[in-house]
PDB file of C-alpha atoms in Angstrom:
ATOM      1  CA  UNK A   1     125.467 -93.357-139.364  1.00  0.00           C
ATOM      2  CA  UNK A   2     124.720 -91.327-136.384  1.00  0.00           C
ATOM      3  CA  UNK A   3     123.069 -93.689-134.134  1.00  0.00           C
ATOM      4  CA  UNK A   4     125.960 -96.308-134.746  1.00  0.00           C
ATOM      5  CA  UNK A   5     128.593 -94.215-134.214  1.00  0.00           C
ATOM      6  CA  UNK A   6     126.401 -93.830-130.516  1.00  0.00           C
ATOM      7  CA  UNK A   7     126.341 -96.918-130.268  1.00  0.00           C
ATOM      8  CA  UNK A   8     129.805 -98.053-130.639  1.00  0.00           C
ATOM      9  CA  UNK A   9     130.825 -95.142-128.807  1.00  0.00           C
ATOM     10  CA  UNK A  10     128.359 -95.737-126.060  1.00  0.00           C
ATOM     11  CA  UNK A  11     129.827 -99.481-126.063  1.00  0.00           C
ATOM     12  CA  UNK A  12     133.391 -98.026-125.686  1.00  0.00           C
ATOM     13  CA  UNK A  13     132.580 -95.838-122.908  1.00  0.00           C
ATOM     14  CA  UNK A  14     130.929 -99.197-121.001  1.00  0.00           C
ATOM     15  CA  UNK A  15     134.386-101.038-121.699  1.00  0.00           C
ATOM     16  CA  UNK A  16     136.066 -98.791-120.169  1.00  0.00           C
ATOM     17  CA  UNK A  17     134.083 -99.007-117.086  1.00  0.00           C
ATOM     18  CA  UNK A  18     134.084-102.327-117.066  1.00  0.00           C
ATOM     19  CA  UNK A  19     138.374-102.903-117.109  1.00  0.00           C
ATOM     20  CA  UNK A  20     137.766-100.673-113.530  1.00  0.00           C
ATOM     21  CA  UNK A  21     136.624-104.134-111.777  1.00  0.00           C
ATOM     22  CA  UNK A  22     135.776-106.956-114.030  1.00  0.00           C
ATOM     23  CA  UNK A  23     135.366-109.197-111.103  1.00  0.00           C
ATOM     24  CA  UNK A  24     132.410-107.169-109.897  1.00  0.00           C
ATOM     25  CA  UNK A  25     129.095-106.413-111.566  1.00  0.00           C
ATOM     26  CA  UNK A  26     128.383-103.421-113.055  1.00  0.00           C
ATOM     27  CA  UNK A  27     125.901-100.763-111.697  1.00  0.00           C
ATOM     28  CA  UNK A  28     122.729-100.310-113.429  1.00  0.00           C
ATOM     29  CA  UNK A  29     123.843 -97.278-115.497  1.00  0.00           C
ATOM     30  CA  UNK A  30     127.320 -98.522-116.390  1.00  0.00           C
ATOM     31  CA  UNK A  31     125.251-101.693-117.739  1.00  0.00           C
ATOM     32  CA  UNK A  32     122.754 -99.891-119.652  1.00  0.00           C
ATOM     33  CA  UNK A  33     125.709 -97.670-121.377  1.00  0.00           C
ATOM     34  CA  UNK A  34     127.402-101.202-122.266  1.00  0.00           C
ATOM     35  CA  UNK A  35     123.824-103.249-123.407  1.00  0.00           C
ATOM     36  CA  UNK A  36     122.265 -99.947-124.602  1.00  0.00           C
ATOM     37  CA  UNK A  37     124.788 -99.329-127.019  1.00  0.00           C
ATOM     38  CA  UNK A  38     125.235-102.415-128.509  1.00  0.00           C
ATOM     39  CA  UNK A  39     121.507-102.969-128.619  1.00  0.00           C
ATOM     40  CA  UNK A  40     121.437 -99.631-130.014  1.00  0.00           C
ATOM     41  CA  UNK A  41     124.030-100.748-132.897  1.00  0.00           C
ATOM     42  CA  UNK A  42     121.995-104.032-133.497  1.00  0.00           C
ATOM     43  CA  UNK A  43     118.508-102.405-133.672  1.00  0.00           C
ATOM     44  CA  UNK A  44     119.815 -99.774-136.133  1.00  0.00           C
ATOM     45  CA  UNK A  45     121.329-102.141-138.227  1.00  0.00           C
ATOM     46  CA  UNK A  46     118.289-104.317-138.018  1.00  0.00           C
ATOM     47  CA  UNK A  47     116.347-101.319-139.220  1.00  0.00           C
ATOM     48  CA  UNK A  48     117.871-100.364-141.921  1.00  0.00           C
ATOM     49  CA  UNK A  49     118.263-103.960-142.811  1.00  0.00           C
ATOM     50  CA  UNK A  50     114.306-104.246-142.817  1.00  0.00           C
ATOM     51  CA  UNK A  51     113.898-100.611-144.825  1.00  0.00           C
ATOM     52  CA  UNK A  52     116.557-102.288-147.679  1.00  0.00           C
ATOM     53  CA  UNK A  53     114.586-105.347-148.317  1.00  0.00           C
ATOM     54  CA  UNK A  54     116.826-107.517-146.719  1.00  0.00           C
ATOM     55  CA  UNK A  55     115.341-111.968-146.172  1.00  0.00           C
ATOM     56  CA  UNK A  56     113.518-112.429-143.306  1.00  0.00           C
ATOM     57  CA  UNK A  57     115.603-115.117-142.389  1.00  0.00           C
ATOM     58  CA  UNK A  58     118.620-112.473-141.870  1.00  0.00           C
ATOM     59  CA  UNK A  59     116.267-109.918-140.138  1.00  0.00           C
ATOM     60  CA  UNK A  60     115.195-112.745-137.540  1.00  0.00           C
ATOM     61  CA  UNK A  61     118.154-115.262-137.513  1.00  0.00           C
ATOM     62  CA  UNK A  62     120.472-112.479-137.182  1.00  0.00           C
ATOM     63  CA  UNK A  63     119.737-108.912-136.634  1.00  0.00           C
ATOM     64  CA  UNK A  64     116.731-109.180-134.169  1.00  0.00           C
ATOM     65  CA  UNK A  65     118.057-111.982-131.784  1.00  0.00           C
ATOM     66  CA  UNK A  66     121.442-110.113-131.723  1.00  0.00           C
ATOM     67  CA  UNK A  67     118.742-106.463-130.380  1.00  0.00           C
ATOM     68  CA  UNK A  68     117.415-108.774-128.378  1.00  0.00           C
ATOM     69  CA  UNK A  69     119.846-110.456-126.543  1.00  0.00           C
ATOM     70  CA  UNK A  70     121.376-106.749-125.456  1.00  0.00           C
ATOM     71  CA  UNK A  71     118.653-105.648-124.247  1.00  0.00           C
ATOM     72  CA  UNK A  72     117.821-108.931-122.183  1.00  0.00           C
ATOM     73  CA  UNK A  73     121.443-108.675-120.914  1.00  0.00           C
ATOM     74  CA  UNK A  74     120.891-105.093-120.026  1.00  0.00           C
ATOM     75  CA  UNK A  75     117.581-105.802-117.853  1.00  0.00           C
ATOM     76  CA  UNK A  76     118.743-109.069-116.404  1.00  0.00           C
ATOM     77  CA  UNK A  77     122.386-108.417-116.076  1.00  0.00           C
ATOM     78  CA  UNK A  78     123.334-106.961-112.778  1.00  0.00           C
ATOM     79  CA  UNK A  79     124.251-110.219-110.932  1.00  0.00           C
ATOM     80  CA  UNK A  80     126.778-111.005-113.685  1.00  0.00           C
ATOM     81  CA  UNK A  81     130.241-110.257-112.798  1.00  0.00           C
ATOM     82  CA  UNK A  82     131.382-107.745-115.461  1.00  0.00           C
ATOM     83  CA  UNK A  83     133.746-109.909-117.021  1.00  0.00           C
ATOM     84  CA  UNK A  84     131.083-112.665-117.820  1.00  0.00           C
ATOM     85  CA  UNK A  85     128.324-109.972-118.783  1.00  0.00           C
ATOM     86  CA  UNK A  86     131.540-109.049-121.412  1.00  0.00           C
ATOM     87  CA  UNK A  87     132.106-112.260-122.440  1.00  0.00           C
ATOM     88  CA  UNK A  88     128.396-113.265-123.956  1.00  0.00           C
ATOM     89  CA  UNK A  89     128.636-109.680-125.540  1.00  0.00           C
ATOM     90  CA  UNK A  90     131.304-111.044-127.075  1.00  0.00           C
ATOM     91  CA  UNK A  91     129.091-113.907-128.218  1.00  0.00           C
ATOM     92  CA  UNK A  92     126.230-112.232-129.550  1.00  0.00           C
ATOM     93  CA  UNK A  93     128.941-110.521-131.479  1.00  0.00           C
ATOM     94  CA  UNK A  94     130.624-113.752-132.731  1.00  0.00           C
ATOM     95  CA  UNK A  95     126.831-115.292-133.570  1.00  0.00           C
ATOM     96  CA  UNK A  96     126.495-112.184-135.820  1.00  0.00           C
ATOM     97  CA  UNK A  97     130.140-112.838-138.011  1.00  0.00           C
ATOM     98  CA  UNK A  98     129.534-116.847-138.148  1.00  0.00           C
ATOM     99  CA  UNK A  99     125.391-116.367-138.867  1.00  0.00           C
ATOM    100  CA  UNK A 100     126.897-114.233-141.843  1.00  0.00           C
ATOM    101  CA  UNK A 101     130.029-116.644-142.626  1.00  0.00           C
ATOM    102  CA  UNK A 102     127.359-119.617-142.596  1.00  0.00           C
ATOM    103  CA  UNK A 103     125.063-117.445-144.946  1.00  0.00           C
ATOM    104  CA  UNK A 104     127.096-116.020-147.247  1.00  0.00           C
ATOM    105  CA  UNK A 105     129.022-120.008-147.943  1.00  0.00           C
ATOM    106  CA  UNK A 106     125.714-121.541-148.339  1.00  0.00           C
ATOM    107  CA  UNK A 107     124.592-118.614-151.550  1.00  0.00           C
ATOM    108  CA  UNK A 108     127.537-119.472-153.237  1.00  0.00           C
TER     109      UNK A 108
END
């Protein structure tokens, strides 16, 4: 529980200083608190994930590209206005609901 609660709080503390200037990119550290903590979120979840037996195919379909994909933002992010480095947050977030939406529909 501890390292999500760092990372959502670490991802909180990057929203906030991204609504400073969204039309701007953010410095290196401000990006890393953003992408660190999500990744940070993702990777824990993908661990645990691993440790409780979960399918493969949710480990890397899911959980892995969605660690990934934070990180990747995080190295290769600083050109990207804030508001767009936001935005495909927002989709690695969405891929992780509808991955799980599509998943869950197709066991029942």
């Amino acid at each position: 529980h501890f390292t999500i609660t760092m990372g959502i709080t670490s991802v909180a503390a990057g929203l906030g200083m991204l609504a400073e200037d969204p039309t701007e990119p953010l410095d290196l550290a401000a990006r890393w608190v953003l992408c660190g903590g999500l990744a940070l979120y993702f990777l824990t979840t993908t661990i645990v994930g691993a440790l409780a037996g979960a399918p493969r195919a949710w480990l890397l379909g899911r959980a892995l590209p969605a660690a990934v994909a934070t990180i990747l933002l995080g190295v290769f992010g600083g050109p990207l206005e804030s508001r767009w480095l936001a935005l495909i947050l927002v989709g690695v977030a969405v891929w992780q609901v509808r991955y799980a939406r599509r998943h869950n529909a197709q066991e029942t």
